[in-house]
Amino acid sequence: MAAHLKKRVYEEFSKVVQIPHEEAPAKKLRLSKPSKSAALHIDLCKATNSTDALQYLLHFARKPVETESVEGVVRILLEHYYKETDNSVRLKIASLLGLLSKTQGFSPDCIVDDAINTLGNEKSHQVLAQLMDTLLVIGTQLPESPAVRQRLIEVACKHLSDTYFGVRNKCLQLLGCLGMVDTPLTKDNEGLGISLGGVRDVQSIISDYFGDQDPRVRTAALKAMLQLHERGMKIHEIIYDQACRLLSDDYEQVRSAAVQMVWVLSHLYPESIVPIPSSNEEIRLVDDAFGKISHMVSDGSWMVRVQAAKTLGSMLQVSPQFLEQTLDKKLMSDLRRKRTAHERAKELFTSGEFSSGRKWADDAPKEKLDTNTVNLIASGACGAFVHGLEDEMFEVRIAAVEALCQLARSSASFAEKCLDFLVDMFNDEIEEVRLQSIHVLREISTHITLREDQLDTVLAVLEDSSRDIREALHELICYTNVSTKECVQLALLELLKNLNKYPTDRNSVWKCLKFMGSRHPTLVLPLVPELLSTHPYFDTPEPDMDDPAYIAVLVLVFNAAKSCPTMPALFSDHTFRHYSYLRDSLSHLVPPLRLPGNGLDLVDSRCGLGSVESAQLFLQQSLNRVSTIQNLEAPGAQDLLDFTIRDLRRLGELQTELAGAADFCATYLRCQLLLMKALQDKLWNMAVPLCLKQNVTATAAAQQILEETYKLEFLYSGLDSRQVATIHHVRLQAKALQLILTARTRQGLDSLISSCEKFLQDIESFQRLFLTELPHLQDSFVDKLLELMPRLSSCKPVELVKILQTTLRQSGLLQLRLPEQIHRATATIIEPTGESDNPLRFTTGLVVALDIDATLEHVQDPQNNVKVQVLYPDGQSHVIHPKPGDFRKPGPDRHRLITQVYLSHTAWTEPSQIEVRLLLAYSSSSTSLSSPSKLGWSDSIDSLPTPETAVEGTIPFSKPVKVYIMPKPARR
Amino acid sequence: RSCILVSIGGKNIMLDCGMHMGYNDDRRFPDFSYITQNGRLTDFLDCVIISHFHLDHCGALPFMSEMVGYDGPIYMTHPTKAICPILLEDFRKITVDKKGETNFFTSQMIKDCMKKVVPLNLHQTVQVDDELEIKAYYAGHVLGAAMVHIKVGSESVVYTGDYNMTPDRHLGAAWIDKCRPDILISESTYATTIRDSKRCRERDFLKKVHESIERGGKVLIPVFALGRAQELCILLETFWERMNLKAPIYFSTGLTEKANHYYKLFITWTNQKIRKTFVQRNMFEFKHIKAFDRSYADNPGPMVVFATPGMLHAGQSLQIFKKWAGNEKNMVIMPGYCVQGTIGHKILNGQRKLEMEGRSTLDVKLQVEYMSFSAHADAKGIMQLIRMAEPRNMLLVHGEAVKMEFLKGKIEQEFSIDCYMPANGETVTVTTNPSVPVDISLNLLKREMALGGPLPDPKKPRTMHGTLIMKENSLKLVSSEQALKELGLNEHQLRFTCRVQLQDPHSDTDTLHRIYTHLKSVLKGYTIQHLPDGTVMVESIVIKVSSSTEDPNTKVLLLSWSYQDEDLGSFLSTLLKKGLPSGLC
């Protein structure tokens, strides 16, 4: 065997050497590049003792191996393996074999036999374990060959009886990863006598090891079973009992895996019936599993508790009575039943008397309990969540809160029940838990109506000093339903208190009241006179219009009035005036109202219900009108474009839903306008030296168009490939224009040639990228160019430029199809406000932290793309990349950036302003790869590297904010 | 009070050495003469273990070690060792300096006593001597409270001290691994109570304080210096922090400051939140809580004051209470239980007019609230601990007999283990089932392995043949041959013989043949030989046939087998007693 191997190795050895032989002169070769395997062989031969050999191997493992030489290397390693007596070296060789068989492009089926052979003589358990691992790697590399798998499985089964746990572990792992997914049929074919090999079902073999003496092996067995499940094998129901037994194992990792196993089975066989031990009753399996996992929530190990709590959340099929048990905790005191605080609160509420709580005996226990009925140890699901929510580790609490959320979303009655517990969590000591429970309550708030006492607890959190908590709570209040007008009043009062305490919450509080008003118009109605402090006889003084609290009240009232037509009758004169003022200044918070008389109707008439449709229509018409532009003379066409752009811009301002689309169209048209202007007749008919000035403007225009196209492509979300194609088309036109202009001004032929080549590449890549879109681009610039392509690629640059010039001037405007949903990425910097006159003073050479708070809308992947730019008055600019953790996601398509940027500068004589703005970074290569149109041309991508060099840049997309700073010279 | 003596595997251990607060005479300390009439305690006790620093668990320690005399090791955790002397000293001051008692331990005695203390770390196994080892587990309850696992050989005891299974604001929950002790000694203060979630209690407490402060009222919280006071401080401190409140909070006693210092040091003994955040800020470095001065009580505006003692029976808390009782805006919150007869108990029961010494009356107009912040495990918690530790026997202490009766029933029903509840001074004996380690010879094991069968499984018993040799305090299991050799004995063969009478008309040889064929058909897979000397051999069993002297039809079978073949031999004899089937030729 060894001799044979050696022969093969030497064959391989010489072969590898010979490959370069054919290409290069022989003498050079030997000196220059010895093959990997050759080098290794020499090294290993040189190694006098095992330590050296190990060193060589370690050194060798650091470098990658070319695909061609892998087999040779493997042979050498194997050869050495047989010779080696030291365990650690053999172990390393075994692990190297595994690594090597992972090499891309190498098919390890040729070394399967050898690898299995090595197992036979191996005495060291560690090495055996490593070899099994190698086999596992080989097996996973060869998913297509069942024969190899079958062999590997047999080998694994043979070694399952090893005395070393590591070997058993690896064998089980191998079985889990490679075990036949289709139930093995070999059982009948081969008779029962042989107990090895794939004769028995893989599952039953694995499940034998559930009772192994080593906990690590038990865990591995469970994991292997889970692996089988993941690979799509249907786990037998018998496993359930065994898994349940493992739930009470002594070792946490076993219990943890068992929880998972039970969970998997409960999903596979939710409806089967299992008997309850020690009674004749039977229950559904999913209920039983739910009870058992609930039990694990009070396990001794917190890892298991987290696992169990998480798992509970996804068991939605459980029956309601079991579900509700999880929140059940009977209280008793001196053997008498006691009501929980929750029950007391509820009772007080229903009896109409609000919590007095003054008496000591208030919670005195009432009924005498029968000692037999008290169930002290929670059997089954009893009180699982009560425990989970009170757990010591916040990880468990968070998991429990999340699980509650998932379960509550699917069951309204459960949501109602868990409300009290969630509200309690608002008082948790760890902020994350509080935040999480507020979010959860928001998510399930569609199911519930808050009682007054609950609302009270919820609102108490409004005074929290953490901004995140307050904002989450505002968000929650936006979505909650309350039952009485007192609740509304209470909420308003608390919100106003909050506003008073934390004036920065202004916007958030107003928004909150907006939803509050529109949700509960009838509850607000009786409060209106009080809220607006009107009096039936006397005129009350007019409140201060700039008072945020007053605005808050008005926002509430106006939003309620929207669906309550009787309300405006209660308004006093100044309220109407304030309405029109607020409608203008805070139009996003104040809805249009149909007010009687007073000539205030005019606001509403335009914004009727159909306004969106009509605006859409208008947009479409404008675009259609533009498409007739070909027929117009130049000045007329330009005017038309000018007007259309103006119209669209205004439309965008008026109709927020269409702002994105309108803006997009306007920008596109502006590009066209610029192009058109640049292509004016005059310029091109003149001799080059005469039109330098025009040349300059045209160059500037081309540059601008390029910039605009990048904005078009990256600032707007919701574009489909057709629009992207159109944008790229414009960009191509701009590039053509640039090329022509360079050709006209500069005389250097070399640079011209290179730019021509680049342009041709651009065209090619365009063609490749938008192959599917080409039919839509008929008669366009590109279309014409592509027709001429063979000629273009062969002709001289000067000729090319000429062709370009004519085609460019002949080509018309490409009709822009209106995309479905377009959103423009926007950012607003809330803080700093830029209003402060007090300069931020700091000592030169040190830094000062500037808090930045901004909202981003429709930004994809802000963590990577959004940057903060700081512009100093001397023209210096810094770009700061905020941490990913600084971005929060309060809602879909919305992000919030709360970060700090550090400023520093040399000393100034007096304070001056710096500008802070947000930038959107883009890179054309990454976006085009990830865009949905990728599918169409993915095949072509693999073969060719994208010639279009990745264009990277940034677009400023927020209004700059000025901050007054003053770096003082350091005092000595 | 707690003071438990455990004798286990020949070792005597004293668990806790507490005193009774209610008595002022000799009854206040445990009766150490119970252990030994004359002679020093050191000779009788192997060690003393103190679970935590409450006086009812450690109050008699200096008395025992210095006045009665004990020089052996005393084990307690680091925080207990640090805080315990403060409390003892305080206690000594009150009894000696204030009440003027004599015959009490001195400061020096406390110091000397503390020198004998060996500190324990959590989960650290300490070898007291060669056989006795102890290990501490976290118990919640108060800072440094521990449960101890005591092990001698294969026998073990877990003593819980006081513990709490629900985590609170500054301490985590008690935890123990599945150590399966022979006996679990658990406190059972709340044997019949299942408490409401702590969140409701906390929320109520905070809400009441908050409301009162917003009204401009003053809040008095009478507390005992250590334990719950820290819990409430943290609760209020974090609440103040969260809500940005500005009203001052005062803490009245000097004793607490010293102890608080230790709370700051022993961060590892607190809960997850405090442990995680102490890098930024130690939670016990209170920002809002300041030391109280007597003159502050008259300051205008809202404030919160923690004052000792907790039952309003004397001291500063009572003074402040008297000052504030007249204003209905103020509030007093009683965070724990009040003994009958104290003012705390009276006002909790709704008494609005109090008689003070000097025959003056005090109108109580302020609001009185009761809030239970106890740190003992409730019935559920006790059950949970039992589930965690899986003891073989259960022993309840530190509780009222009636309540314990209930819990005992429950434990026996749920876990089906024995549960004991001894009265004071009563001794309970629990028999254990100790496993005795035996050396086994390798040859015997190998031979057993060679016989085949599955891999050895520690969970399943397996029978094997061998000889047990007990020699010089060691046990050995060897094969019988080796045993013979070692002991220098001759091997004796033991044979059983048996006569079976058969009714058979045939001749002897025929009968023998019939038996042979019969056995051949019944015993498949055994070697059965018909030997020419007129016997049948089944394995090593010999069967002979002879006719009876009186009746030729009655045949007498002689069976003889060696001791090793007992199974087969007795089977054969019963088989042959049934007679031969008639169908045989």
Short mmCIF file of N, CA, C and O in Angstrom, two decimals, chain A residues 611-627 644-645 647-652 655 657-667 669 815-820 822:
data_model
loop_
_atom_site.label_atom_id
_atom_site.label_comp_id
_atom_site.label_asym_id
_atom_site.label_seq_id
_atom_site.Cartn_x
_atom_site.Cartn_y
_atom_site.Cartn_z
N SER A 611 -57.58 64.44 -4.33
CA SER A 611 -56.46 65.31 -4.68
C SER A 611 -55.25 64.50 -5.12
O SER A 611 -54.54 64.90 -6.03
N VAL A 612 -55.06 63.37 -4.50
CA VAL A 612 -53.89 62.59 -4.88
C VAL A 612 -54.01 62.12 -6.32
O VAL A 612 -53.09 62.23 -7.12
N GLU A 613 -55.23 61.65 -6.64
CA GLU A 613 -55.42 61.15 -8.00
C GLU A 613 -55.24 62.29 -9.00
O GLU A 613 -54.59 62.14 -10.04
N SER A 614 -55.82 63.43 -8.64
CA SER A 614 -55.74 64.54 -9.59
C SER A 614 -54.30 65.01 -9.75
O SER A 614 -53.85 65.32 -10.85
N ALA A 615 -53.58 64.97 -8.65
CA ALA A 615 -52.19 65.36 -8.73
C ALA A 615 -51.42 64.38 -9.59
O ALA A 615 -50.59 64.75 -10.42
N GLN A 616 -51.78 63.13 -9.41
CA GLN A 616 -51.13 62.08 -10.21
C GLN A 616 -51.39 62.33 -11.69
O GLN A 616 -50.49 62.24 -12.52
N LEU A 617 -52.64 62.65 -11.92
CA LEU A 617 -53.05 62.92 -13.31
C LEU A 617 -52.25 64.07 -13.86
O LEU A 617 -51.72 64.03 -14.98
N PHE A 618 -52.11 65.09 -13.03
CA PHE A 618 -51.39 66.29 -13.46
C PHE A 618 -49.93 65.94 -13.80
O PHE A 618 -49.40 66.36 -14.82
N LEU A 619 -49.39 65.14 -12.97
CA LEU A 619 -48.00 64.73 -13.16
C LEU A 619 -47.86 64.01 -14.49
O LEU A 619 -46.96 64.30 -15.30
N GLN A 620 -48.81 63.10 -14.72
CA GLN A 620 -48.76 62.31 -15.94
C GLN A 620 -48.89 63.22 -17.15
O GLN A 620 -48.18 63.09 -18.13
N GLN A 621 -49.85 64.17 -17.04
CA GLN A 621 -50.08 65.08 -18.16
C GLN A 621 -48.84 65.91 -18.46
O GLN A 621 -48.46 66.09 -19.62
N SER A 622 -48.20 66.36 -17.39
CA SER A 622 -47.00 67.17 -17.60
C SER A 622 -45.96 66.37 -18.37
O SER A 622 -45.34 66.87 -19.32
N LEU A 623 -45.85 65.13 -17.99
CA LEU A 623 -44.85 64.30 -18.64
C LEU A 623 -45.22 64.08 -20.10
O LEU A 623 -44.36 64.10 -20.99
N ASN A 624 -46.50 63.87 -20.32
CA ASN A 624 -46.95 63.66 -21.70
C ASN A 624 -46.65 64.89 -22.55
O ASN A 624 -46.25 64.79 -23.70
N ARG A 625 -46.89 66.02 -21.92
CA ARG A 625 -46.67 67.26 -22.64
C ARG A 625 -45.20 67.37 -23.03
O ARG A 625 -44.88 67.75 -24.14
N VAL A 626 -44.39 66.99 -22.11
CA VAL A 626 -42.95 67.09 -22.40
C VAL A 626 -42.57 66.20 -23.57
O VAL A 626 -41.71 66.53 -24.38
N SER A 627 -43.28 65.09 -23.68
CA SER A 627 -42.89 64.14 -24.72
C SER A 627 -43.12 64.71 -26.12
O SER A 627 -42.55 64.23 -27.09
N THR A 644 -42.50 73.20 -16.96
CA THR A 644 -42.87 71.90 -16.40
C THR A 644 -42.08 71.63 -15.13
O THR A 644 -42.63 71.15 -14.12
N ILE A 645 -40.79 71.95 -15.20
CA ILE A 645 -39.97 71.72 -14.00
C ILE A 645 -40.53 72.51 -12.83
O ILE A 645 -40.70 72.00 -11.72
N ASP A 647 -43.56 73.58 -12.40
CA ASP A 647 -44.83 72.99 -11.95
C ASP A 647 -44.60 71.77 -11.06
O ASP A 647 -45.23 71.61 -10.02
N LEU A 648 -43.70 70.94 -11.53
CA LEU A 648 -43.47 69.70 -10.80
C LEU A 648 -42.92 69.98 -9.41
O LEU A 648 -43.30 69.34 -8.43
N ARG A 649 -42.03 70.94 -9.36
CA ARG A 649 -41.45 71.26 -8.05
C ARG A 649 -42.55 71.69 -7.08
O ARG A 649 -42.60 71.27 -5.94
N ARG A 650 -43.42 72.52 -7.59
CA ARG A 650 -44.50 73.04 -6.74
C ARG A 650 -45.44 71.90 -6.33
O ARG A 650 -45.88 71.81 -5.19
N LEU A 651 -45.71 71.07 -7.29
CA LEU A 651 -46.59 69.93 -7.03
C LEU A 651 -46.02 69.09 -5.88
O LEU A 651 -46.74 68.66 -4.97
N GLY A 652 -44.73 68.89 -5.97
CA GLY A 652 -44.07 68.10 -4.93
C GLY A 652 -44.25 68.72 -3.56
O GLY A 652 -44.46 68.02 -2.57
N GLN A 655 -48.17 68.23 -2.62
CA GLN A 655 -48.70 66.89 -2.42
C GLN A 655 -47.58 65.99 -1.93
O GLN A 655 -46.77 65.51 -2.70
N GLU A 657 -47.45 63.05 -0.88
CA GLU A 657 -47.38 61.67 -1.33
C GLU A 657 -46.60 61.55 -2.63
O GLU A 657 -45.97 60.54 -2.91
N LEU A 658 -46.71 62.59 -3.44
CA LEU A 658 -46.08 62.51 -4.75
C LEU A 658 -44.77 63.25 -4.79
O LEU A 658 -44.17 63.39 -5.86
N ALA A 659 -44.33 63.74 -3.65
CA ALA A 659 -43.13 64.57 -3.65
C ALA A 659 -41.96 63.85 -4.31
O ALA A 659 -41.26 64.42 -5.15
N GLY A 660 -41.81 62.60 -3.97
CA GLY A 660 -40.70 61.85 -4.52
C GLY A 660 -40.77 61.77 -6.03
O GLY A 660 -39.80 62.10 -6.73
N ALA A 661 -41.93 61.37 -6.52
CA ALA A 661 -42.10 61.20 -7.96
C ALA A 661 -41.92 62.53 -8.68
O ALA A 661 -41.22 62.62 -9.69
N ALA A 662 -42.55 63.55 -8.14
CA ALA A 662 -42.49 64.84 -8.82
C ALA A 662 -41.06 65.35 -8.85
O ALA A 662 -40.59 65.84 -9.89
N ASP A 663 -40.38 65.22 -7.75
CA ASP A 663 -39.00 65.66 -7.68
C ASP A 663 -38.13 64.91 -8.67
O ASP A 663 -37.28 65.48 -9.34
N PHE A 664 -38.39 63.64 -8.71
CA PHE A 664 -37.61 62.79 -9.59
C PHE A 664 -37.77 63.25 -11.03
O PHE A 664 -36.81 63.45 -11.78
N CYS A 665 -39.04 63.47 -11.43
CA CYS A 665 -39.31 63.90 -12.80
C CYS A 665 -38.65 65.25 -13.06
O CYS A 665 -38.04 65.46 -14.11
N ALA A 666 -38.80 66.13 -12.09
CA ALA A 666 -38.26 67.47 -12.29
C ALA A 666 -36.75 67.41 -12.49
O ALA A 666 -36.21 68.06 -13.39
N THR A 667 -36.10 66.61 -11.69
CA THR A 667 -34.64 66.52 -11.82
C THR A 667 -34.27 65.94 -13.18
O THR A 667 -33.33 66.40 -13.83
N LEU A 669 -35.99 66.08 -15.89
CA LEU A 669 -36.24 67.07 -16.94
C LEU A 669 -35.15 68.15 -16.93
O LEU A 669 -34.77 68.67 -17.98
N GLN A 815 -38.54 59.32 -23.33
CA GLN A 815 -39.74 59.45 -22.50
C GLN A 815 -39.53 58.78 -21.15
O GLN A 815 -39.09 57.64 -21.07
N LEU A 816 -39.86 59.52 -20.10
CA LEU A 816 -39.70 58.95 -18.76
C LEU A 816 -41.00 58.32 -18.33
O LEU A 816 -42.04 58.98 -18.29
N ARG A 817 -40.95 57.06 -18.07
CA ARG A 817 -42.16 56.43 -17.57
C ARG A 817 -42.25 56.67 -16.07
O ARG A 817 -41.25 56.56 -15.36
N LEU A 818 -43.43 56.95 -15.62
CA LEU A 818 -43.56 57.31 -14.20
C LEU A 818 -43.47 56.05 -13.34
O LEU A 818 -44.23 55.11 -13.52
N PRO A 819 -42.54 56.03 -12.46
CA PRO A 819 -42.44 54.84 -11.61
C PRO A 819 -43.56 54.78 -10.59
O PRO A 819 -44.19 55.78 -10.28
N GLU A 820 -43.80 53.60 -10.12
CA GLU A 820 -44.93 53.35 -9.20
C GLU A 820 -44.81 54.17 -7.92
O GLU A 820 -45.62 55.02 -7.62
N ILE A 822 -42.09 56.26 -5.71
CA ILE A 822 -40.74 56.78 -5.62
C ILE A 822 -40.62 57.61 -4.37
O ILE A 822 -41.51 58.40 -4.06
#
